[in-house]
PDB file of C-alpha atoms in Angstrom:
ATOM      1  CA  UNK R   1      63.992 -33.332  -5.856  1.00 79.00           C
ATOM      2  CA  UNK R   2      65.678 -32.247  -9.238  1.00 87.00           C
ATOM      3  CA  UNK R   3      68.151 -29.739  -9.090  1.00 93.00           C
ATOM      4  CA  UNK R   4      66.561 -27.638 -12.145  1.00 96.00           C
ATOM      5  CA  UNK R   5      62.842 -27.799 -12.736  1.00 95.00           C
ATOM      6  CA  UNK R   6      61.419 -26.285 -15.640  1.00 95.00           C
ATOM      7  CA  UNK R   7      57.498 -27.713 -15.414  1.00 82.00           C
ATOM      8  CA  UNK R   8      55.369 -25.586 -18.276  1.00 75.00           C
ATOM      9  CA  UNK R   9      54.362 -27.811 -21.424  1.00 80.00           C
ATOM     10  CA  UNK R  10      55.441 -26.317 -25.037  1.00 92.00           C
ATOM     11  CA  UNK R  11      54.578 -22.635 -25.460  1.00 95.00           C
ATOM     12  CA  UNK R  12      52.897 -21.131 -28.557  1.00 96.00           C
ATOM     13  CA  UNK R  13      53.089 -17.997 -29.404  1.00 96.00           C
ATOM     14  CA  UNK R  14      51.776 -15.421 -31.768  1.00 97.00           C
ATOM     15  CA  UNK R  15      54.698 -13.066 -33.731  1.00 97.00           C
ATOM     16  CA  UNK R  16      55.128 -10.213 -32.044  1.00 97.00           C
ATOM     17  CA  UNK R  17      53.758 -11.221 -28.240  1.00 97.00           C
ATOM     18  CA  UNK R  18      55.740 -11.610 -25.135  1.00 97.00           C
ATOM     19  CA  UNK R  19      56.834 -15.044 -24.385  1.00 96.00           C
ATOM     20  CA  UNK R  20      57.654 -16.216 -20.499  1.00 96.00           C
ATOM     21  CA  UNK R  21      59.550 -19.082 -19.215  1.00 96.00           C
ATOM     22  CA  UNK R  22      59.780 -19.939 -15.798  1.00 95.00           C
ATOM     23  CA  UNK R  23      62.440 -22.212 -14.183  1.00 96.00           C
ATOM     24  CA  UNK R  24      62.880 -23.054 -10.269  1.00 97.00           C
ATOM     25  CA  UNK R  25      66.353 -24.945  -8.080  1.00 97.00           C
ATOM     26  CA  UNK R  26      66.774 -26.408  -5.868  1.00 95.00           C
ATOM     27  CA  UNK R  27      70.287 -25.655  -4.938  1.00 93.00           C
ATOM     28  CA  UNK R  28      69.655 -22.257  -2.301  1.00 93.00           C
ATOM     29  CA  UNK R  29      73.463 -21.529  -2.376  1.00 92.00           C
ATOM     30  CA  UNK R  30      73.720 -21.591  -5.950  1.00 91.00           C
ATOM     31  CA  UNK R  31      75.247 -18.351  -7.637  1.00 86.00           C
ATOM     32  CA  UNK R  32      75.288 -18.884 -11.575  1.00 90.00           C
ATOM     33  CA  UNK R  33      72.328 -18.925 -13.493  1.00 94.00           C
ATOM     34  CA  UNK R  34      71.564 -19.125 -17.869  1.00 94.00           C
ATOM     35  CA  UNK R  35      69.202 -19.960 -20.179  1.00 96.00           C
ATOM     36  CA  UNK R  36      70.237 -22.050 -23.434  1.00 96.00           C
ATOM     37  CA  UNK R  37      68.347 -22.203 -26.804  1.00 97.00           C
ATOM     38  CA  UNK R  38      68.574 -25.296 -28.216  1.00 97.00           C
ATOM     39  CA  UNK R  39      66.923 -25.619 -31.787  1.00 96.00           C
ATOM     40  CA  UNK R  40      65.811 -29.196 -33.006  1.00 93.00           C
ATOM     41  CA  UNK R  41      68.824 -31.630 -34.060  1.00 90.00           C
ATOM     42  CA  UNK R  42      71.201 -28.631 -33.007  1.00 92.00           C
ATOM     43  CA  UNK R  43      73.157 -28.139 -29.872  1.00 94.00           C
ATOM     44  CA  UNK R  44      72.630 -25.795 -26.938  1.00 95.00           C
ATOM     45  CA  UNK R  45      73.816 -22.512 -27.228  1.00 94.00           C
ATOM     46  CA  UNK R  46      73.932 -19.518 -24.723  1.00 92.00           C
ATOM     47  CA  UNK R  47      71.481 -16.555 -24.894  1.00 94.00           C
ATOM     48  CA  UNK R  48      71.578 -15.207 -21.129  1.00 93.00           C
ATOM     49  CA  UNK R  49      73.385 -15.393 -17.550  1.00 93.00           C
ATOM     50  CA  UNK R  50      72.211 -13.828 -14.560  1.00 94.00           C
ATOM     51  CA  UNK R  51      74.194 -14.093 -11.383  1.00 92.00           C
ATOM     52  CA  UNK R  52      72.208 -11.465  -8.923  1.00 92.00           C
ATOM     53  CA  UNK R  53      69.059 -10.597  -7.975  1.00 95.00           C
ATOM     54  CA  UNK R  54      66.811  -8.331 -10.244  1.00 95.00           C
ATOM     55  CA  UNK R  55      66.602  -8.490 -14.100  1.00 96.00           C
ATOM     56  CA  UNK R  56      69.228  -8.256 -17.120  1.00 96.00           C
ATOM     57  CA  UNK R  57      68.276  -6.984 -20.182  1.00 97.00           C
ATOM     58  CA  UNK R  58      69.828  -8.207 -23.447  1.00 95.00           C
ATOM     59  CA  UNK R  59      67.839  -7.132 -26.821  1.00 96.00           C
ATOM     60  CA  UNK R  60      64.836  -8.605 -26.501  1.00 97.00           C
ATOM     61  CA  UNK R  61      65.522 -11.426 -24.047  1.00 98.00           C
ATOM     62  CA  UNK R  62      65.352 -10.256 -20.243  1.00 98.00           C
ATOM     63  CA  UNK R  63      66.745 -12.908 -17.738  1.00 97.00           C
ATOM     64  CA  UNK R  64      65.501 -12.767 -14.017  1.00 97.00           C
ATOM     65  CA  UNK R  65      66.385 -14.275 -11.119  1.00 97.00           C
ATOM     66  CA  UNK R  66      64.978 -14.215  -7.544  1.00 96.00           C
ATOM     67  CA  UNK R  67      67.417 -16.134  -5.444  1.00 95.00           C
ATOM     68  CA  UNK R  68      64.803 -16.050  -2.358  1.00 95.00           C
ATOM     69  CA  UNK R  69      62.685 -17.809  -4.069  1.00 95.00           C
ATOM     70  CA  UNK R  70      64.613 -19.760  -5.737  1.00 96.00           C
ATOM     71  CA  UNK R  71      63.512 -18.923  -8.968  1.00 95.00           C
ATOM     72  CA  UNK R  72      64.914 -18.163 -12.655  1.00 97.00           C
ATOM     73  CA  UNK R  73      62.913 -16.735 -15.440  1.00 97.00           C
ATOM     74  CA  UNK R  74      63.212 -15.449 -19.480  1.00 97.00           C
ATOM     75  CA  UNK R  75      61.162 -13.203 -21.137  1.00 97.00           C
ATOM     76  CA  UNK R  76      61.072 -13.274 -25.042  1.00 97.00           C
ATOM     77  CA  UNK R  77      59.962  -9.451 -26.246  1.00 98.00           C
ATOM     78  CA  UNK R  78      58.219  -8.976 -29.660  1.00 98.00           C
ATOM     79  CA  UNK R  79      58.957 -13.033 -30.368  1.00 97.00           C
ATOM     80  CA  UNK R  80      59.911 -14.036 -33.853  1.00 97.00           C
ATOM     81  CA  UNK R  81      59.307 -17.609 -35.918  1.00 96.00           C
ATOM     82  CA  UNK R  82      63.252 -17.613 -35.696  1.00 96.00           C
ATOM     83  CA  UNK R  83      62.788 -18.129 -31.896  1.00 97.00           C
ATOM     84  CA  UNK R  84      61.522 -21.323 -31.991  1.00 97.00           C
ATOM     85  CA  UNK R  85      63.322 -23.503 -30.202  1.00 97.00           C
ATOM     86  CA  UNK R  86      63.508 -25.685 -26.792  1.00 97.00           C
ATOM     87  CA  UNK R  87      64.812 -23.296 -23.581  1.00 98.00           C
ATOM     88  CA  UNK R  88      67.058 -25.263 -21.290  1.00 97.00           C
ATOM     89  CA  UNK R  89      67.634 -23.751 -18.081  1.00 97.00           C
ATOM     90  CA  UNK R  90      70.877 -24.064 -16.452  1.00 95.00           C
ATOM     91  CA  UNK R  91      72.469 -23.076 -13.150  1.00 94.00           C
ATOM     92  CA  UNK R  92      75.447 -24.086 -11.244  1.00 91.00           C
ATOM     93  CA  UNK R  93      75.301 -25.798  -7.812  1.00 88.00           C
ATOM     94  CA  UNK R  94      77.500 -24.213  -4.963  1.00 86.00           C
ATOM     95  CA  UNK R  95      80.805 -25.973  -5.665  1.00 83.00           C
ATOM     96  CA  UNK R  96      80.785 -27.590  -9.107  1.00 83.00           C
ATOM     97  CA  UNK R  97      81.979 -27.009 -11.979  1.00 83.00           C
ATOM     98  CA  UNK R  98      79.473 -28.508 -13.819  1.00 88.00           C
ATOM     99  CA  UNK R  99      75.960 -26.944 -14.979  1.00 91.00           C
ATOM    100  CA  UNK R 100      72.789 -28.707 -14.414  1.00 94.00           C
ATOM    101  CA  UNK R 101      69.601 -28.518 -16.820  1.00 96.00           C
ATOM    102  CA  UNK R 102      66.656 -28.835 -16.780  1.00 96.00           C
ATOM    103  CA  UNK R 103      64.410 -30.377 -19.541  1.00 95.00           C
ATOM    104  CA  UNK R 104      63.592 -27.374 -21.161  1.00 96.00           C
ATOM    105  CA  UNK R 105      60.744 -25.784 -22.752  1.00 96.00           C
ATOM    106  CA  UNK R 106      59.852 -25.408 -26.228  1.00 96.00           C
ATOM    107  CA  UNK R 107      58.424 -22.524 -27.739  1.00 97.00           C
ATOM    108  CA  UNK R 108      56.614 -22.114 -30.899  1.00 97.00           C
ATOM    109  CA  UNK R 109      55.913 -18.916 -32.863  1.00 97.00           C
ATOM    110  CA  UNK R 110      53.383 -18.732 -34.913  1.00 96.00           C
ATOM    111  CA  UNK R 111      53.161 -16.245 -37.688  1.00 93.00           C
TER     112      UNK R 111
ATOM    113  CA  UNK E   1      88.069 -20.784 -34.082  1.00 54.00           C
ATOM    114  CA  UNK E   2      86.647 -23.946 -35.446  1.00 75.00           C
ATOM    115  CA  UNK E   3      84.362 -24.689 -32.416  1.00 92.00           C
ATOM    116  CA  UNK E   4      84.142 -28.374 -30.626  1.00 95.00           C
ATOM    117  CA  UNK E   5      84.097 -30.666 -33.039  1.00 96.00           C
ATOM    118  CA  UNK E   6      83.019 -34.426 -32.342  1.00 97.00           C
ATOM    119  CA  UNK E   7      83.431 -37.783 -34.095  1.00 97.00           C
ATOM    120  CA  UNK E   8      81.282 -39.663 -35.854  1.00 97.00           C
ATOM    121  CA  UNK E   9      78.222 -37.643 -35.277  1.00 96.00           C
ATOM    122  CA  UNK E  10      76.368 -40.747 -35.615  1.00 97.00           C
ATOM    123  CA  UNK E  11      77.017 -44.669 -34.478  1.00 97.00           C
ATOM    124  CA  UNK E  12      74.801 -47.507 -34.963  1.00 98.00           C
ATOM    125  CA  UNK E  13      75.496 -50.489 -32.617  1.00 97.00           C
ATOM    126  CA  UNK E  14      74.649 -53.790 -31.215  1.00 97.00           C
ATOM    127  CA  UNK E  15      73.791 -54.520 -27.852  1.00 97.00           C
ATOM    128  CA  UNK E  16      76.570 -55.491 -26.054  1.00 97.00           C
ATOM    129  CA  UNK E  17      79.618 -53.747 -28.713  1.00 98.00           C
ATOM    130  CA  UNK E  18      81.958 -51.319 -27.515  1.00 98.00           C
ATOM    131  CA  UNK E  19      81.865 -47.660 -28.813  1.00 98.00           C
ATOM    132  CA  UNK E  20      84.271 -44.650 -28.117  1.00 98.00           C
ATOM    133  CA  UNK E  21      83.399 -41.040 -29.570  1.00 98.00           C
ATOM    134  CA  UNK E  22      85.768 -38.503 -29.774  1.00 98.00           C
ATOM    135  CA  UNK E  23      85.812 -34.442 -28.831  1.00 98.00           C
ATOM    136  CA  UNK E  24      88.527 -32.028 -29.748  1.00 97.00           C
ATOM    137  CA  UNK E  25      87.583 -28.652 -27.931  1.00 95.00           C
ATOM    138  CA  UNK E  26      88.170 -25.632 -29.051  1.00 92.00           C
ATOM    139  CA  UNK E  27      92.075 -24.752 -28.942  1.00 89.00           C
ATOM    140  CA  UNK E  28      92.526 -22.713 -25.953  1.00 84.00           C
ATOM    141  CA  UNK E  29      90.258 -24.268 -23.668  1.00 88.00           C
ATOM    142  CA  UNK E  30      91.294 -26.063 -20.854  1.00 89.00           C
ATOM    143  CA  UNK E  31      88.083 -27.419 -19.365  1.00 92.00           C
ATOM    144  CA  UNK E  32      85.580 -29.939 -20.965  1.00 95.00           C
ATOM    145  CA  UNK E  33      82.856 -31.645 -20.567  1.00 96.00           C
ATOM    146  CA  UNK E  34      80.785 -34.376 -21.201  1.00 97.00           C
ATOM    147  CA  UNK E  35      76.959 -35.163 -21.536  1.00 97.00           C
ATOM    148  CA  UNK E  36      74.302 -37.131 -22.259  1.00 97.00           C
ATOM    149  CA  UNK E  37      70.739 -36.069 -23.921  1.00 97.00           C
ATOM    150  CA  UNK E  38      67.917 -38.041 -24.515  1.00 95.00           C
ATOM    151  CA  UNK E  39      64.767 -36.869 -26.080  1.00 92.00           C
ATOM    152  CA  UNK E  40      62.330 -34.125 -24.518  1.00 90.00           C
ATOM    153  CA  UNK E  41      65.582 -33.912 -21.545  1.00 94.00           C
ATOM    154  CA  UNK E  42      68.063 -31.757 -20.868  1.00 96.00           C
ATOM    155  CA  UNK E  43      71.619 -32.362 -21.287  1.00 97.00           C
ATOM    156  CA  UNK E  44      72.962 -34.441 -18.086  1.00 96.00           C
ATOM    157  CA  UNK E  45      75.954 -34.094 -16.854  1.00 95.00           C
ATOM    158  CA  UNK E  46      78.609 -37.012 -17.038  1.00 96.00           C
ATOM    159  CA  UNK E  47      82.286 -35.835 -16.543  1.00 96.00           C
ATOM    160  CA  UNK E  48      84.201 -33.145 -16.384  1.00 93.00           C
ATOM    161  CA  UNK E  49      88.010 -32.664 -17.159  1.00 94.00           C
ATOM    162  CA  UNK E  50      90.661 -29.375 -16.264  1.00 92.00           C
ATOM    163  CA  UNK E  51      93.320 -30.437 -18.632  1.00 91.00           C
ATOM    164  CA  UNK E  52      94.395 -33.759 -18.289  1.00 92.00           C
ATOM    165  CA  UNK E  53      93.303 -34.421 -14.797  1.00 93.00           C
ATOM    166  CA  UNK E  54      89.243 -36.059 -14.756  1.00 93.00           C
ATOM    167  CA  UNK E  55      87.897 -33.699 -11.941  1.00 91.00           C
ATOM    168  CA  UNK E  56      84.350 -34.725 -11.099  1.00 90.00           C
ATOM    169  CA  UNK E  57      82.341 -37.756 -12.441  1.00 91.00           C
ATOM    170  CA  UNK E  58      78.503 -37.961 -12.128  1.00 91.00           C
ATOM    171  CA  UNK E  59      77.129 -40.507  -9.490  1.00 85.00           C
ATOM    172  CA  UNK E  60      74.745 -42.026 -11.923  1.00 77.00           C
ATOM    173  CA  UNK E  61      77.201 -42.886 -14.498  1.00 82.00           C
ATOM    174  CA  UNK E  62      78.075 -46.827 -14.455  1.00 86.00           C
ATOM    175  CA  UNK E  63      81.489 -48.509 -14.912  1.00 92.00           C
ATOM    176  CA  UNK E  64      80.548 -49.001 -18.089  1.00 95.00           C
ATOM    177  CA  UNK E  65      81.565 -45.574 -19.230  1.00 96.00           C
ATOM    178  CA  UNK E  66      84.985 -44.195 -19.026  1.00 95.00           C
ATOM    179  CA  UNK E  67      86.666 -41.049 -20.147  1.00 96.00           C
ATOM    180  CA  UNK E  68      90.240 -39.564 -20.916  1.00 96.00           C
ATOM    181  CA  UNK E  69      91.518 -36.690 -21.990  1.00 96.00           C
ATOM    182  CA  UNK E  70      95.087 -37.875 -21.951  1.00 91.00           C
ATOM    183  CA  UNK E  71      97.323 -34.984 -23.208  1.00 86.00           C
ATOM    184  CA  UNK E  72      94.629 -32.115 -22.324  1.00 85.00           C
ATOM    185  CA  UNK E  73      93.522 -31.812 -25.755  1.00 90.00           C
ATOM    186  CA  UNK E  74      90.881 -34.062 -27.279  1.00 96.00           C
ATOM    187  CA  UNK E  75      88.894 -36.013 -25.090  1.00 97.00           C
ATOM    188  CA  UNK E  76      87.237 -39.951 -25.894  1.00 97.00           C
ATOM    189  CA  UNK E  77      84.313 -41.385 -24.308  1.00 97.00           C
ATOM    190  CA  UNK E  78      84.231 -44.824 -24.715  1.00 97.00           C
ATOM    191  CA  UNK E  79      81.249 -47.182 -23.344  1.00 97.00           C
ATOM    192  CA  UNK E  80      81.457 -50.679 -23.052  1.00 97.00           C
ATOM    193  CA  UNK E  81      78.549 -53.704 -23.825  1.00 97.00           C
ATOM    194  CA  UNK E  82      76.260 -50.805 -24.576  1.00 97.00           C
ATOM    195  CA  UNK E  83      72.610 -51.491 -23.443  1.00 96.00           C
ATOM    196  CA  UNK E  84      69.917 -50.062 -25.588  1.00 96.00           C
ATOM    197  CA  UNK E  85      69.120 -47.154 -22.795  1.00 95.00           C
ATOM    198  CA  UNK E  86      72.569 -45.798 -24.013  1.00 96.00           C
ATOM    199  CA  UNK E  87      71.004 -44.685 -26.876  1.00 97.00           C
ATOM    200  CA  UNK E  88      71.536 -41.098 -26.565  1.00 97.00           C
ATOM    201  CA  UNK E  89      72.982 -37.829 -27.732  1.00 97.00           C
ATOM    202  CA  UNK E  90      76.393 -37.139 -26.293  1.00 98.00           C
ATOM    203  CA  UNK E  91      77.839 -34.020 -26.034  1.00 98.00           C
ATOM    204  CA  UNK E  92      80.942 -32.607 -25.443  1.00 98.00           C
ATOM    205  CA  UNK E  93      81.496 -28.665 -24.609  1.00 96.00           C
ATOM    206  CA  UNK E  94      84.595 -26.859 -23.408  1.00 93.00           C
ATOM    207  CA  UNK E  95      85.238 -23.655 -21.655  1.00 89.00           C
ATOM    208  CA  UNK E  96      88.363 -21.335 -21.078  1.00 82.00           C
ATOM    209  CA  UNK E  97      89.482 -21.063 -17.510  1.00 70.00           C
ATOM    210  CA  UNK E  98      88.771 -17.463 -17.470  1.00 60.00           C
ATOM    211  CA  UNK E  99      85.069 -17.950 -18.492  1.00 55.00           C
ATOM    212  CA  UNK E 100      84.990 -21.269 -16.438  1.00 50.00           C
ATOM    213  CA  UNK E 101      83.294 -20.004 -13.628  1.00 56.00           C
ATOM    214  CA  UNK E 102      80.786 -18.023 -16.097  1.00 62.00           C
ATOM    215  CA  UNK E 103      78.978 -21.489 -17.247  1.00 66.00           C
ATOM    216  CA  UNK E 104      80.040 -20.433 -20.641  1.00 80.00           C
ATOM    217  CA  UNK E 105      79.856 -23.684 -22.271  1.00 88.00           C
ATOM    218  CA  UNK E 106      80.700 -24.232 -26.195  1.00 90.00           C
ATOM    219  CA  UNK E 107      78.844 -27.376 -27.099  1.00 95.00           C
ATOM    220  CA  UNK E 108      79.902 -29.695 -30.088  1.00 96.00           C
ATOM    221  CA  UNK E 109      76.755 -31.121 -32.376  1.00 95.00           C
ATOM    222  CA  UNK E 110      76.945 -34.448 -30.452  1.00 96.00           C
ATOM    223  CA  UNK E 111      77.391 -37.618 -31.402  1.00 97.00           C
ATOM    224  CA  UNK E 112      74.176 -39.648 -32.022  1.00 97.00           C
ATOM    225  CA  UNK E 113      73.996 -43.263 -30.530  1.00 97.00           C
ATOM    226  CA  UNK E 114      71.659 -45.558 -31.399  1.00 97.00           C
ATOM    227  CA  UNK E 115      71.778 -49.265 -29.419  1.00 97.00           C
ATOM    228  CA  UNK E 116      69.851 -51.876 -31.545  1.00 96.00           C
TER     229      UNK E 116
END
């Protein structure tokens, strides 16, 4: 079983919609929880963390987590071309120090 | 702040030839980390360093790989009679101890490596 398992194929999107990316682990006593953007050729870079249950709003990206189930996702409000990009999902195993990822997702925006 | 910064971002090789890449993580960080992406994956996690001292090493990665980060500063990654599944992006990112526990992780722009 893979610690991080983000499933969904690419994503398209029209400008403007909502885009949703889901993300499940495998981990139960896991307590840190983000979601990377990673555009093509470039590196990852942080957008959102979540560590508790419910949702975290930051501009137009809203992280949620539901630790029952075991279960991590992003919403992308009013999505933009700029957006774009591959979503890794990334959480922290009880007792590490390291993150683990999953594949990702990639999103497309279409104007 | 001049980010992680990692060296050469790309290396051609021959089966079987050593290589070593380089990371120098951003100044005040004390933690740093290696790993490895291959195409359509996620980055997978090699080895880990606070300071100096090599603090957790992934089960999957072979003797062929070996890490230091001698003075707790830059870090090398060197991998010896590389196969041609070692082609890979490797990247380094560091974090301050403050933010460790946050999974804040700065990530360099890799270091390309293509086996022939």
């Amino acid at each position: 079983q893979k610690e991080v398992e983000q499933n969904s194929g690419p994503l398209s999107v029209p400008e403007g919609a909502i885009a949703s990316l889901n993300c499940t682990y495998s981990d139960r006593g896991s307590q840190s929880f983000f979601w990377y953007r990673q555009y093509s050729g470039k590196s990852p870079e942080l957008i959102m963390s979540i560590y508790s249950n419910g949702d975290k709003e930051d501009g137009r990206f809203t992280a949620q987590l539901n630790k029952a189930s075991q279960y991590v996702s992003l919403l992308i409000r009013d999505s933009q071309p700029s957006d774009s990009a591959t979503y890794l999902c990334a959480v922290r195993p009880y007792g590490n120090n390291r993150l683990a990822f999953g594949k990702g997702n990639q999103v497309v925006v279409i104007p | 702040d001049t980010g992680v910064s990692q060296d050469p971002r790309h290396k051609i090789t021959k089966r079987g030839q050593n290589v070593t890449f380089r990371c120098d993580p951003i100044s005040e960080h004390n933690r740093l980390y290696w790993y490895r992406q291959t195409l359509g994956q996620g980055p997978e996690f090699l080895t880990y360093f606070q300071n100096e001292a090599q603090l957790e090493k992934s089960r999957l990665l072979s003797d062929r790989f070996s890490a230091e980060r001698p003075k707790g500063s830059f870090s090398t990654l060197e991998i010896q009679r590389t196969e041609q599944g070692d082609s890979a992006m490797y990247l380094c990112a560091s974090s301050p101890r403050d933010r460790g526990l946050s999974g804040e992780l700065f990530f360099g722009e890799g270091s390309r490596l293509t086996v022939l």
